[in-house]
Amino acid sequence: ETKKKNSYEIQTLTGWLLKQEQSGTIDAELTIVLSSISMACKQIASLVQRAGISNLTGVQGAVNVQGEDQKKLDVISNEVFTNCLKSSGRTGIIASEEEDVPVAVEESYSGNYIVVFDPLDGSSNIDAAVSTGSIFGIYAPDDECLVDLSDDSNLDSVQQKCVVSVCQPGSNLLAAGYCMYSSSVIFVLTVGTGVYVFTLDPMYGEFVLTQEELKIPRAGKIYAFNEGNYQMWDDKLKAYMDSLKDPGTSGKPYSARYIGSLVGDFHRTLLYGGIYGYPRDKKSKNGKLRLLYECAPMSFIVEQAGGKGSDGHQRILDIKPTEIHQRVPLFIGSTEEVEKLEKFLA
Ligand code: AHG
Ligand code: MN
Ligand code: MN
Ligand code: MN
Protein backbone atom coordinates (compact mmCIF):
# COMPACT_ATOMS: atom_id res chain seq x y z
CA GLU A 1 0.00 0.00 0.00
CA THR A 2 1.13 3.62 -0.41
CA LYS A 3 3.75 4.62 2.16
CA LYS A 4 1.94 6.63 4.88
CA LYS A 5 3.46 10.11 5.06
CA ASN A 6 4.76 10.64 8.59
CA SER A 7 3.02 13.67 10.02
CA TYR A 8 6.39 15.21 10.90
CA GLU A 9 7.83 14.39 7.43
CA ILE A 10 9.04 17.71 6.01
CA GLN A 11 10.34 18.21 2.50
CA THR A 12 13.12 20.74 1.96
CA LEU A 13 13.73 22.49 -1.37
CA THR A 14 16.90 20.43 -1.74
CA GLY A 15 14.92 17.20 -1.27
CA TRP A 16 12.22 18.37 -3.66
CA LEU A 17 14.78 19.27 -6.35
CA LEU A 18 16.42 15.83 -6.04
CA LYS A 19 12.98 14.20 -6.48
CA GLN A 20 12.43 16.22 -9.69
CA GLU A 21 15.85 15.10 -10.89
CA GLN A 22 15.12 11.44 -10.07
CA SER A 23 11.83 11.64 -11.98
CA GLY A 24 13.65 13.17 -14.97
CA THR A 25 11.69 16.45 -14.82
CA ILE A 26 14.96 18.40 -14.55
CA ASP A 27 18.56 17.29 -15.15
CA ALA A 28 21.43 17.31 -12.65
CA GLU A 29 22.84 20.59 -14.02
CA LEU A 30 19.55 22.48 -13.67
CA THR A 31 19.17 21.06 -10.14
CA ILE A 32 22.50 22.67 -9.25
CA VAL A 33 21.57 26.00 -10.86
CA LEU A 34 18.29 26.13 -8.90
CA SER A 35 20.05 25.18 -5.69
CA SER A 36 22.61 27.96 -6.21
CA ILE A 37 19.78 30.44 -6.81
CA SER A 38 18.09 29.42 -3.53
CA MET A 39 21.44 29.95 -1.78
CA ALA A 40 21.68 33.47 -3.27
CA CYS A 41 18.14 34.23 -2.06
CA LYS A 42 18.98 33.09 1.49
CA GLN A 43 22.00 35.37 1.50
CA ILE A 44 19.95 38.31 0.19
CA ALA A 45 17.22 37.61 2.77
CA SER A 46 19.73 37.99 5.57
CA LEU A 47 21.25 41.16 4.01
CA VAL A 48 17.77 42.68 3.64
CA GLN A 49 16.72 41.83 7.19
CA ARG A 50 19.84 43.46 8.64
CA ALA A 51 20.08 46.38 6.15
CA GLY A 52 19.66 49.09 8.80
CA ILE A 53 22.19 47.48 11.11
CA SER A 54 24.92 46.99 8.50
CA ASN A 55 24.45 50.44 6.94
CA LEU A 56 23.15 48.91 3.68
CA THR A 57 20.14 51.19 3.27
CA GLY A 58 20.17 54.14 0.88
CA VAL A 59 21.64 54.67 -2.56
CA GLN A 60 24.88 53.40 -4.02
CA GLY A 61 25.45 56.66 -5.90
CA ALA A 62 25.34 55.12 -9.38
CA VAL A 63 22.58 55.07 -12.04
CA ASN A 64 21.82 51.74 -13.75
CA VAL A 65 21.09 51.13 -17.43
CA GLN A 66 17.37 51.64 -16.60
CA GLY A 67 18.14 55.21 -15.51
CA GLU A 68 17.31 54.32 -11.87
CA ASP A 69 19.38 55.43 -8.85
CA GLN A 70 20.81 52.09 -7.71
CA LYS A 71 20.25 51.24 -4.05
CA LYS A 72 23.25 49.74 -2.22
CA LEU A 73 21.28 46.49 -1.97
CA ASP A 74 20.49 46.49 -5.72
CA VAL A 75 24.23 46.31 -6.36
CA ILE A 76 25.05 43.84 -3.58
CA SER A 77 22.11 41.53 -4.43
CA ASN A 78 23.32 41.53 -8.04
CA GLU A 79 26.83 40.53 -6.89
CA VAL A 80 25.44 37.78 -4.63
CA PHE A 81 23.29 36.36 -7.44
CA THR A 82 26.11 36.57 -9.99
CA ASN A 83 28.69 34.94 -7.68
CA CYS A 84 26.35 32.07 -6.73
CA LEU A 85 25.53 31.40 -10.39
CA LYS A 86 29.18 31.61 -11.51
CA SER A 87 30.37 29.26 -8.75
CA SER A 88 27.65 26.73 -9.72
CA GLY A 89 29.74 26.05 -12.87
CA ARG A 90 26.52 25.34 -14.78
CA THR A 91 25.57 28.83 -15.87
CA GLY A 92 26.62 29.92 -19.37
CA ILE A 93 25.11 33.41 -19.64
CA ILE A 94 23.47 35.74 -17.11
CA ALA A 95 21.29 38.77 -17.80
CA SER A 96 20.38 41.04 -14.89
CA GLU A 97 18.39 44.24 -14.41
CA GLU A 98 21.57 45.67 -12.91
CA GLU A 99 23.93 44.69 -15.78
CA ASP A 100 24.01 46.81 -18.94
CA VAL A 101 24.63 43.74 -21.16
CA PRO A 102 24.41 39.94 -20.75
CA VAL A 103 27.51 38.42 -19.12
CA ALA A 104 29.11 35.25 -20.55
CA VAL A 105 30.37 33.14 -17.64
CA GLU A 106 33.93 31.78 -18.10
CA GLU A 107 33.62 29.51 -15.05
CA SER A 108 30.91 27.41 -16.69
CA TYR A 109 32.12 23.86 -17.36
CA SER A 110 28.88 21.92 -17.66
CA GLY A 111 25.25 22.78 -18.24
CA ASN A 112 25.65 26.25 -19.77
CA TYR A 113 22.20 27.40 -18.68
CA ILE A 114 20.99 30.93 -19.39
CA VAL A 115 19.72 32.71 -16.26
CA VAL A 116 17.85 36.05 -16.28
CA PHE A 117 17.12 37.80 -12.99
CA ASP A 118 15.99 40.90 -11.12
CA PRO A 119 18.21 40.62 -8.05
CA LEU A 120 16.19 43.02 -5.90
CA ASP A 121 12.64 43.85 -6.96
CA GLY A 122 10.78 46.71 -5.30
CA SER A 123 14.05 48.21 -4.11
CA SER A 124 12.38 51.60 -3.53
CA ASN A 125 10.82 49.88 -0.48
CA ILE A 126 14.06 48.64 1.08
CA ASP A 127 14.73 51.62 3.41
CA ALA A 128 11.21 51.31 4.89
CA ALA A 129 11.55 47.52 5.34
CA VAL A 130 8.50 46.91 3.11
CA SER A 131 8.45 43.54 1.23
CA THR A 132 10.94 43.17 -1.63
CA GLY A 133 11.99 40.14 -3.67
CA SER A 134 14.21 38.54 -6.31
CA ILE A 135 12.86 37.19 -9.62
CA PHE A 136 14.57 34.67 -11.96
CA GLY A 137 14.02 32.66 -15.12
CA ILE A 138 16.11 29.88 -16.68
CA TYR A 139 16.45 29.03 -20.39
CA ALA A 140 18.13 26.02 -21.98
CA PRO A 141 21.61 26.65 -23.38
CA ASP A 142 21.39 27.86 -26.96
CA ASP A 143 23.71 25.28 -28.58
CA GLU A 144 23.87 26.80 -32.05
CA CYS A 145 24.83 30.05 -30.44
CA LEU A 146 27.35 28.72 -27.91
CA VAL A 147 29.60 31.51 -26.85
CA ASP A 148 33.23 30.58 -27.49
CA LEU A 149 35.03 32.63 -24.87
CA SER A 150 38.47 31.40 -25.95
CA ASP A 151 37.89 33.29 -29.17
CA ASP A 152 38.10 36.66 -27.50
CA SER A 153 39.51 38.25 -30.67
CA ASN A 154 36.05 39.50 -31.59
CA LEU A 155 34.52 40.31 -28.21
CA ASP A 156 31.61 42.23 -29.69
CA SER A 157 30.54 39.17 -31.69
CA VAL A 158 30.64 37.21 -28.39
CA GLN A 159 28.50 39.99 -26.94
CA GLN A 160 26.10 39.88 -29.85
CA LYS A 161 25.78 36.10 -29.54
CA CYS A 162 24.94 36.48 -25.85
CA VAL A 163 22.13 38.91 -26.62
CA VAL A 164 20.71 36.55 -29.26
CA SER A 165 20.88 33.58 -26.84
CA VAL A 166 19.15 35.52 -24.06
CA CYS A 167 16.37 37.11 -26.14
CA GLN A 168 14.00 34.13 -26.10
CA PRO A 169 10.20 34.24 -25.62
CA GLY A 170 8.98 33.28 -22.14
CA SER A 171 7.36 30.19 -23.67
CA ASN A 172 10.90 28.73 -23.83
CA LEU A 173 11.45 29.04 -20.06
CA LEU A 174 12.46 25.79 -18.33
CA ALA A 175 12.04 27.20 -14.83
CA ALA A 176 10.97 30.46 -13.18
CA GLY A 177 10.54 31.65 -9.65
CA TYR A 178 10.91 34.37 -7.08
CA CYS A 179 11.87 34.81 -3.47
CA MET A 180 9.85 37.28 -1.39
CA TYR A 181 11.58 38.94 1.57
CA SER A 182 8.61 39.71 3.85
CA SER A 183 7.23 38.66 7.24
CA SER A 184 8.16 35.21 5.91
CA VAL A 185 10.87 34.49 3.35
CA ILE A 186 9.01 32.59 0.65
CA PHE A 187 10.53 30.84 -2.38
CA VAL A 188 8.05 30.16 -5.21
CA LEU A 189 9.16 27.91 -8.09
CA THR A 190 7.86 26.20 -11.21
CA VAL A 191 9.80 23.79 -13.46
CA GLY A 192 6.76 23.36 -15.72
CA THR A 193 4.89 20.86 -13.51
CA GLY A 194 2.85 23.30 -11.40
CA VAL A 195 3.75 25.91 -8.76
CA TYR A 196 5.50 24.95 -5.50
CA VAL A 197 5.87 27.22 -2.46
CA PHE A 198 8.68 26.91 0.12
CA THR A 199 8.98 28.87 3.37
CA LEU A 200 12.38 29.55 4.95
CA ASP A 201 12.65 27.95 8.37
CA PRO A 202 15.06 30.29 10.20
CA MET A 203 15.66 27.55 12.78
CA TYR A 204 17.96 25.77 10.36
CA GLY A 205 18.09 27.97 7.28
CA GLU A 206 16.30 25.63 4.85
CA PHE A 207 13.35 26.29 2.54
CA VAL A 208 10.54 23.89 3.53
CA LEU A 209 7.72 22.87 1.16
CA THR A 210 4.50 24.56 2.35
CA GLN A 211 2.22 24.48 -0.72
CA GLU A 212 2.09 22.07 -3.69
CA GLU A 213 0.52 22.70 -7.12
CA LEU A 214 -0.80 26.07 -6.02
CA LYS A 215 -3.74 27.29 -8.15
CA ILE A 216 -4.75 30.96 -8.40
CA PRO A 217 -8.48 31.65 -7.84
CA ARG A 218 -10.29 32.09 -11.20
CA ALA A 219 -11.53 35.52 -10.05
CA GLY A 220 -10.80 37.95 -7.24
CA LYS A 221 -12.03 41.44 -6.37
CA ILE A 222 -8.58 42.90 -5.54
CA TYR A 223 -6.69 45.12 -7.97
CA ALA A 224 -3.10 46.39 -7.74
CA PHE A 225 -2.39 49.37 -10.03
CA ASN A 226 -0.51 52.59 -9.30
CA GLU A 227 -3.51 54.89 -9.73
CA GLY A 228 -1.24 57.89 -9.38
CA ASN A 229 -0.80 57.45 -13.14
CA TYR A 230 -4.58 57.47 -13.86
CA GLN A 231 -4.59 60.82 -15.71
CA MET A 232 -1.89 59.53 -18.09
CA TRP A 233 -3.74 56.30 -19.00
CA ASP A 234 -5.76 55.94 -22.19
CA ASP A 235 -9.56 56.22 -22.01
CA LYS A 236 -10.27 52.48 -22.34
CA LEU A 237 -8.10 51.76 -19.33
CA LYS A 238 -9.76 54.58 -17.36
CA ALA A 239 -13.16 53.03 -18.17
CA TYR A 240 -11.90 49.65 -16.89
CA MET A 241 -10.56 51.23 -13.67
CA ASP A 242 -13.86 53.10 -13.12
CA SER A 243 -15.81 49.85 -13.58
CA LEU A 244 -13.89 48.25 -10.68
CA LYS A 245 -15.13 51.02 -8.37
CA ASP A 246 -18.79 50.53 -9.26
CA PRO A 247 -20.43 48.78 -6.23
CA GLY A 248 -22.89 47.22 -8.73
CA THR A 249 -25.66 44.86 -7.62
CA SER A 250 -23.39 43.24 -5.02
CA GLY A 251 -22.96 46.64 -3.36
CA LYS A 252 -19.27 45.89 -2.99
CA PRO A 253 -16.61 47.46 -5.27
CA TYR A 254 -13.14 45.94 -5.73
CA SER A 255 -10.49 46.53 -3.06
CA ALA A 256 -7.26 48.36 -3.92
CA ARG A 257 -3.97 46.86 -2.66
CA TYR A 258 -0.64 48.23 -3.96
CA ILE A 259 2.74 47.95 -2.18
CA GLY A 260 5.04 48.94 -5.03
CA SER A 261 6.91 45.63 -5.16
CA LEU A 262 5.89 43.37 -8.04
CA VAL A 263 6.89 40.29 -6.01
CA GLY A 264 4.72 41.27 -3.01
CA ASP A 265 1.71 42.38 -5.09
CA PHE A 266 2.02 39.30 -7.31
CA HIS A 267 2.34 36.82 -4.43
CA ARG A 268 -0.84 38.19 -2.78
CA THR A 269 -2.63 38.02 -6.17
CA LEU A 270 -1.47 34.41 -6.66
CA LEU A 271 -2.88 33.36 -3.27
CA TYR A 272 -6.01 35.54 -2.99
CA GLY A 273 -6.88 36.13 -6.66
CA GLY A 274 -7.32 39.47 -8.42
CA ILE A 275 -5.19 41.40 -10.89
CA TYR A 276 -1.90 43.33 -10.88
CA GLY A 277 -1.36 45.87 -13.65
CA TYR A 278 1.43 48.14 -14.81
CA PRO A 279 -0.05 49.77 -17.93
CA ARG A 280 1.65 51.98 -20.52
CA ASP A 281 0.96 55.66 -20.04
CA LYS A 282 1.76 58.99 -21.77
CA LYS A 283 5.09 59.14 -19.86
CA SER A 284 6.14 55.48 -20.29
CA LYS A 285 5.10 54.27 -23.75
CA ASN A 286 5.70 50.58 -22.87
CA GLY A 287 4.97 50.74 -19.16
CA LYS A 288 7.73 50.24 -16.58
CA LEU A 289 8.25 46.51 -16.06
CA ARG A 290 10.92 44.58 -17.97
CA LEU A 291 9.81 41.66 -20.14
CA LEU A 292 12.82 39.38 -19.73
CA TYR A 293 13.31 39.18 -15.95
CA GLU A 294 10.03 40.48 -14.49
CA CYS A 295 7.03 39.91 -16.81
CA ALA A 296 8.00 36.60 -18.48
CA PRO A 297 9.01 34.67 -15.31
CA MET A 298 5.89 35.89 -13.46
CA SER A 299 3.70 34.98 -16.46
CA PHE A 300 5.17 31.45 -16.60
CA ILE A 301 4.37 31.04 -12.89
CA VAL A 302 0.84 32.44 -13.14
CA GLU A 303 0.00 30.21 -16.16
CA GLN A 304 1.30 27.17 -14.24
CA ALA A 305 -1.14 28.22 -11.47
CA GLY A 306 -4.04 28.52 -13.96
CA GLY A 307 -3.95 32.31 -14.37
CA LYS A 308 -3.03 34.68 -17.23
CA GLY A 309 -0.23 37.13 -18.04
CA SER A 310 -1.00 39.63 -20.80
CA ASP A 311 0.28 42.91 -22.24
CA GLY A 312 -3.40 43.87 -22.63
CA HIS A 313 -3.71 42.26 -26.07
CA GLN A 314 -1.41 39.21 -26.26
CA ARG A 315 0.09 36.52 -24.04
CA ILE A 316 3.30 37.75 -22.42
CA LEU A 317 4.98 34.36 -22.99
CA ASP A 318 4.53 34.74 -26.78
CA ILE A 319 6.50 38.00 -26.94
CA LYS A 320 10.08 37.57 -28.20
CA PRO A 321 12.33 40.26 -26.69
CA THR A 322 14.28 42.38 -29.18
CA GLU A 323 16.58 43.80 -26.49
CA ILE A 324 17.25 42.58 -22.98
CA HIS A 325 15.87 45.54 -21.00
CA GLN A 326 12.75 45.88 -23.15
CA ARG A 327 9.67 47.07 -21.23
CA VAL A 328 6.08 45.85 -21.82
CA PRO A 329 2.73 46.66 -20.20
CA LEU A 330 1.77 43.87 -17.75
CA PHE A 331 -1.66 42.66 -16.62
CA ILE A 332 -1.38 39.46 -14.59
CA GLY A 333 -3.53 37.40 -12.23
CA SER A 334 -6.87 35.55 -12.19
CA THR A 335 -8.02 34.46 -15.66
CA GLU A 336 -11.46 36.08 -15.36
CA GLU A 337 -9.92 39.38 -14.20
CA VAL A 338 -7.31 39.56 -16.97
CA GLU A 339 -9.90 38.62 -19.64
CA LYS A 340 -12.25 41.32 -18.30
CA LEU A 341 -9.40 43.87 -18.66
CA GLU A 342 -8.57 42.65 -22.20
CA LYS A 343 -12.23 43.17 -23.24
CA PHE A 344 -12.06 46.82 -22.13
CA LEU A 345 -8.82 47.36 -24.07
CA ALA A 346 -10.00 45.58 -27.26
P1 AHG B 1 12.67 47.24 -9.35
O1 AHG B 1 12.71 47.67 -7.92
O2 AHG B 1 13.26 45.88 -9.60
O3 AHG B 1 13.24 48.30 -10.28
O4 AHG B 1 11.13 47.04 -9.74
C1 AHG B 1 10.22 47.95 -9.31
C2 AHG B 1 8.91 47.77 -10.04
C3 AHG B 1 8.01 46.72 -9.40
O5 AHG B 1 8.61 45.97 -8.40
C4 AHG B 1 6.91 47.55 -8.79
O6 AHG B 1 5.67 46.90 -8.89
C5 AHG B 1 6.95 48.80 -9.62
O7 AHG B 1 8.27 49.00 -10.02
C6 AHG B 1 6.49 49.98 -8.83
O8 AHG B 1 6.56 51.09 -9.70
P2 AHG B 1 5.88 52.47 -9.25
O9 AHG B 1 6.66 52.93 -8.06
O10 AHG B 1 6.02 53.35 -10.46
O11 AHG B 1 4.44 52.16 -8.94
MN1 MN C 1 15.29 48.75 -10.32
MN1 MN D 1 11.75 44.65 -10.41
MN1 MN E 1 15.26 45.29 -9.33
mmCIF file of N, CA and C in Angstrom, residues 106-157:
data_model
loop_
_atom_site.group_PDB
_atom_site.id
_atom_site.type_symbol
_atom_site.label_atom_id
_atom_site.label_comp_id
_atom_site.label_asym_id
_atom_site.label_seq_id
_atom_site.Cartn_x
_atom_site.Cartn_y
_atom_site.Cartn_z
ATOM 1 N N GLU A 106 32.779 32.635 -17.752
ATOM 2 C CA GLU A 106 33.931 31.777 -18.096
ATOM 3 C C GLU A 106 33.900 30.498 -17.247
ATOM 4 N N GLU A 107 33.478 30.635 -15.981
ATOM 5 C CA GLU A 107 33.625 29.505 -15.047
ATOM 6 C C GLU A 107 32.753 28.309 -15.427
ATOM 7 N N SER A 108 31.823 28.521 -16.386
ATOM 8 C CA SER A 108 30.905 27.413 -16.692
ATOM 9 C C SER A 108 31.665 26.224 -17.297
ATOM 10 N N TYR A 109 31.443 25.029 -16.755
ATOM 11 C CA TYR A 109 32.115 23.865 -17.355
ATOM 12 C C TYR A 109 31.131 22.756 -17.683
ATOM 13 N N SER A 110 29.854 22.962 -17.312
ATOM 14 C CA SER A 110 28.880 21.916 -17.660
ATOM 15 C C SER A 110 27.496 22.512 -17.482
ATOM 16 N N GLY A 111 26.615 22.270 -18.446
ATOM 17 C CA GLY A 111 25.246 22.782 -18.236
ATOM 18 C C GLY A 111 24.990 24.012 -19.066
ATOM 19 N N ASN A 112 25.784 25.068 -18.888
ATOM 20 C CA ASN A 112 25.653 26.245 -19.773
ATOM 21 C C ASN A 112 24.288 26.895 -19.774
ATOM 22 N N TYR A 113 23.544 26.806 -18.702
ATOM 23 C CA TYR A 113 22.200 27.397 -18.680
ATOM 24 C C TYR A 113 22.250 28.921 -18.787
ATOM 25 N N ILE A 114 21.129 29.469 -19.277
ATOM 26 C CA ILE A 114 20.986 30.935 -19.387
ATOM 27 C C ILE A 114 20.056 31.369 -18.261
ATOM 28 N N VAL A 115 20.532 32.267 -17.404
ATOM 29 C CA VAL A 115 19.719 32.710 -16.256
ATOM 30 C C VAL A 115 19.495 34.216 -16.345
ATOM 31 N N VAL A 116 18.207 34.623 -16.284
ATOM 32 C CA VAL A 116 17.847 36.052 -16.279
ATOM 33 C C VAL A 116 17.284 36.363 -14.888
ATOM 34 N N PHE A 117 17.629 37.529 -14.337
ATOM 35 C CA PHE A 117 17.116 37.802 -12.991
ATOM 36 C C PHE A 117 17.043 39.296 -12.664
ATOM 37 N N ASP A 118 16.130 39.588 -11.757
ATOM 38 C CA ASP A 118 15.991 40.896 -11.120
ATOM 39 C C ASP A 118 16.437 40.658 -9.681
ATOM 40 N N PRO A 119 17.662 41.027 -9.338
ATOM 41 C CA PRO A 119 18.206 40.621 -8.045
ATOM 42 C C PRO A 119 17.476 41.213 -6.849
ATOM 43 N N LEU A 120 16.980 42.442 -6.994
ATOM 44 C CA LEU A 120 16.187 43.017 -5.902
ATOM 45 C C LEU A 120 15.027 43.789 -6.513
ATOM 46 N N ASP A 121 13.837 43.231 -6.373
ATOM 47 C CA ASP A 121 12.639 43.851 -6.960
ATOM 48 C C ASP A 121 11.918 44.657 -5.879
ATOM 49 N N GLY A 122 11.473 45.851 -6.260
ATOM 50 C CA GLY A 122 10.780 46.714 -5.299
ATOM 51 C C GLY A 122 11.781 47.426 -4.400
ATOM 52 N N SER A 123 12.956 47.689 -4.965
ATOM 53 C CA SER A 123 14.045 48.214 -4.111
ATOM 54 C C SER A 123 13.752 49.599 -3.561
ATOM 55 N N SER A 124 12.735 50.286 -4.114
ATOM 56 C CA SER A 124 12.380 51.602 -3.530
ATOM 57 C C SER A 124 11.807 51.400 -2.120
ATOM 58 N N ASN A 125 11.422 50.160 -1.790
ATOM 59 C CA ASN A 125 10.823 49.876 -0.475
ATOM 60 C C ASN A 125 11.848 49.508 0.584
ATOM 61 N N ILE A 126 13.104 49.299 0.184
ATOM 62 C CA ILE A 126 14.064 48.639 1.084
ATOM 63 C C ILE A 126 14.317 49.465 2.357
ATOM 64 N N ASP A 127 14.395 50.800 2.230
ATOM 65 C CA ASP A 127 14.728 51.622 3.408
ATOM 66 C C ASP A 127 13.582 51.625 4.423
ATOM 67 N N ALA A 128 12.370 51.323 3.972
ATOM 68 C CA ALA A 128 11.211 51.309 4.885
ATOM 69 C C ALA A 128 10.874 49.877 5.313
ATOM 70 N N ALA A 129 11.725 48.928 4.954
ATOM 71 C CA ALA A 129 11.550 47.517 5.341
ATOM 72 C C ALA A 129 10.200 46.961 4.873
ATOM 73 N N VAL A 130 9.725 47.467 3.723
ATOM 74 C CA VAL A 130 8.503 46.911 3.107
ATOM 75 C C VAL A 130 8.951 45.758 2.196
ATOM 76 N N SER A 131 8.071 44.750 1.981
ATOM 77 C CA SER A 131 8.447 43.542 1.230
ATOM 78 C C SER A 131 9.166 43.850 -0.073
ATOM 79 N N THR A 132 10.241 43.105 -0.330
ATOM 80 C CA THR A 132 10.941 43.170 -1.628
ATOM 81 C C THR A 132 11.094 41.714 -2.101
ATOM 82 N N GLY A 133 11.838 41.527 -3.186
ATOM 83 C CA GLY A 133 11.994 40.144 -3.669
ATOM 84 C C GLY A 133 13.094 40.033 -4.700
ATOM 85 N N SER A 134 13.310 38.819 -5.176
ATOM 86 C CA SER A 134 14.213 38.542 -6.311
ATOM 87 C C SER A 134 13.418 37.687 -7.292
ATOM 88 N N ILE A 135 13.596 37.929 -8.581
ATOM 89 C CA ILE A 135 12.860 37.194 -9.618
ATOM 90 C C ILE A 135 13.872 36.556 -10.575
ATOM 91 N N PHE A 136 13.620 35.312 -11.029
ATOM 92 C CA PHE A 136 14.568 34.675 -11.961
ATOM 93 C C PHE A 136 13.833 33.793 -12.967
ATOM 94 N N GLY A 137 14.519 33.587 -14.089
ATOM 95 C CA GLY A 137 14.017 32.661 -15.120
ATOM 96 C C GLY A 137 15.211 31.914 -15.708
ATOM 97 N N ILE A 138 15.003 30.679 -16.146
ATOM 98 C CA ILE A 138 16.109 29.882 -16.676
ATOM 99 C C ILE A 138 15.745 29.309 -18.046
ATOM 100 N N TYR A 139 16.635 29.559 -19.023
ATOM 101 C CA TYR A 139 16.449 29.028 -20.385
ATOM 102 C C TYR A 139 17.498 27.952 -20.660
ATOM 103 N N ALA A 140 17.162 27.045 -21.578
ATOM 104 C CA ALA A 140 18.127 26.022 -21.984
ATOM 105 C C ALA A 140 19.272 26.698 -22.707
ATOM 106 N N PRO A 141 20.477 26.096 -22.620
ATOM 107 C CA PRO A 141 21.612 26.648 -23.378
ATOM 108 C C PRO A 141 21.265 26.662 -24.859
ATOM 109 N N ASP A 142 21.698 27.714 -25.532
ATOM 110 C CA ASP A 142 21.386 27.863 -26.957
ATOM 111 C C ASP A 142 22.567 27.277 -27.745
ATOM 112 N N ASP A 143 22.503 25.957 -28.053
ATOM 113 C CA ASP A 143 23.711 25.282 -28.582
ATOM 114 C C ASP A 143 24.251 25.884 -29.868
ATOM 115 N N GLU A 144 23.328 26.286 -30.788
ATOM 116 C CA GLU A 144 23.872 26.801 -32.050
ATOM 117 C C GLU A 144 24.502 28.173 -31.830
ATOM 118 N N CYS A 145 24.285 28.710 -30.642
ATOM 119 C CA CYS A 145 24.832 30.053 -30.438
ATOM 120 C C CYS A 145 25.782 30.023 -29.245
ATOM 121 N N LEU A 146 26.491 28.850 -29.080
ATOM 122 C CA LEU A 146 27.355 28.721 -27.913
ATOM 123 C C LEU A 146 28.439 29.786 -27.978
ATOM 124 N N VAL A 147 28.616 30.441 -26.878
ATOM 125 C CA VAL A 147 29.602 31.505 -26.851
ATOM 126 C C VAL A 147 30.988 30.892 -26.643
ATOM 127 N N ASP A 148 31.875 31.142 -27.610
ATOM 128 C CA ASP A 148 33.232 30.578 -27.486
ATOM 129 C C ASP A 148 34.158 31.644 -26.902
ATOM 130 N N LEU A 149 34.306 31.559 -25.587
ATOM 131 C CA LEU A 149 35.032 32.630 -24.874
ATOM 132 C C LEU A 149 36.519 32.611 -25.200
ATOM 133 N N SER A 150 37.016 31.446 -25.658
ATOM 134 C CA SER A 150 38.468 31.397 -25.950
ATOM 135 C C SER A 150 38.744 32.332 -27.136
ATOM 136 N N ASP A 151 37.692 32.469 -27.977
ATOM 137 C CA ASP A 151 37.895 33.288 -29.172
ATOM 138 C C ASP A 151 37.592 34.751 -28.833
ATOM 139 N N ASP A 152 38.479 35.311 -27.963
ATOM 140 C CA ASP A 152 38.096 36.660 -27.497
ATOM 141 C C ASP A 152 38.611 37.725 -28.470
ATOM 142 N N SER A 153 39.010 37.261 -29.685
ATOM 143 C CA SER A 153 39.508 38.250 -30.671
ATOM 144 C C SER A 153 38.352 39.187 -31.023
ATOM 145 N N ASN A 154 37.162 38.595 -31.228
ATOM 146 C CA ASN A 154 36.049 39.500 -31.594
ATOM 147 C C ASN A 154 35.029 39.522 -30.459
ATOM 148 N N LEU A 155 35.356 40.265 -29.409
ATOM 149 C CA LEU A 155 34.518 40.314 -28.208
ATOM 150 C C LEU A 155 33.099 40.762 -28.554
ATOM 151 N N ASP A 156 32.982 41.733 -29.476
ATOM 152 C CA ASP A 156 31.611 42.234 -29.695
ATOM 153 C C ASP A 156 30.761 41.159 -30.377
ATOM 154 N N SER A 157 31.392 40.220 -31.103
ATOM 155 C CA SER A 157 30.537 39.167 -31.689
ATOM 156 C C SER A 157 30.125 38.209 -30.582
#
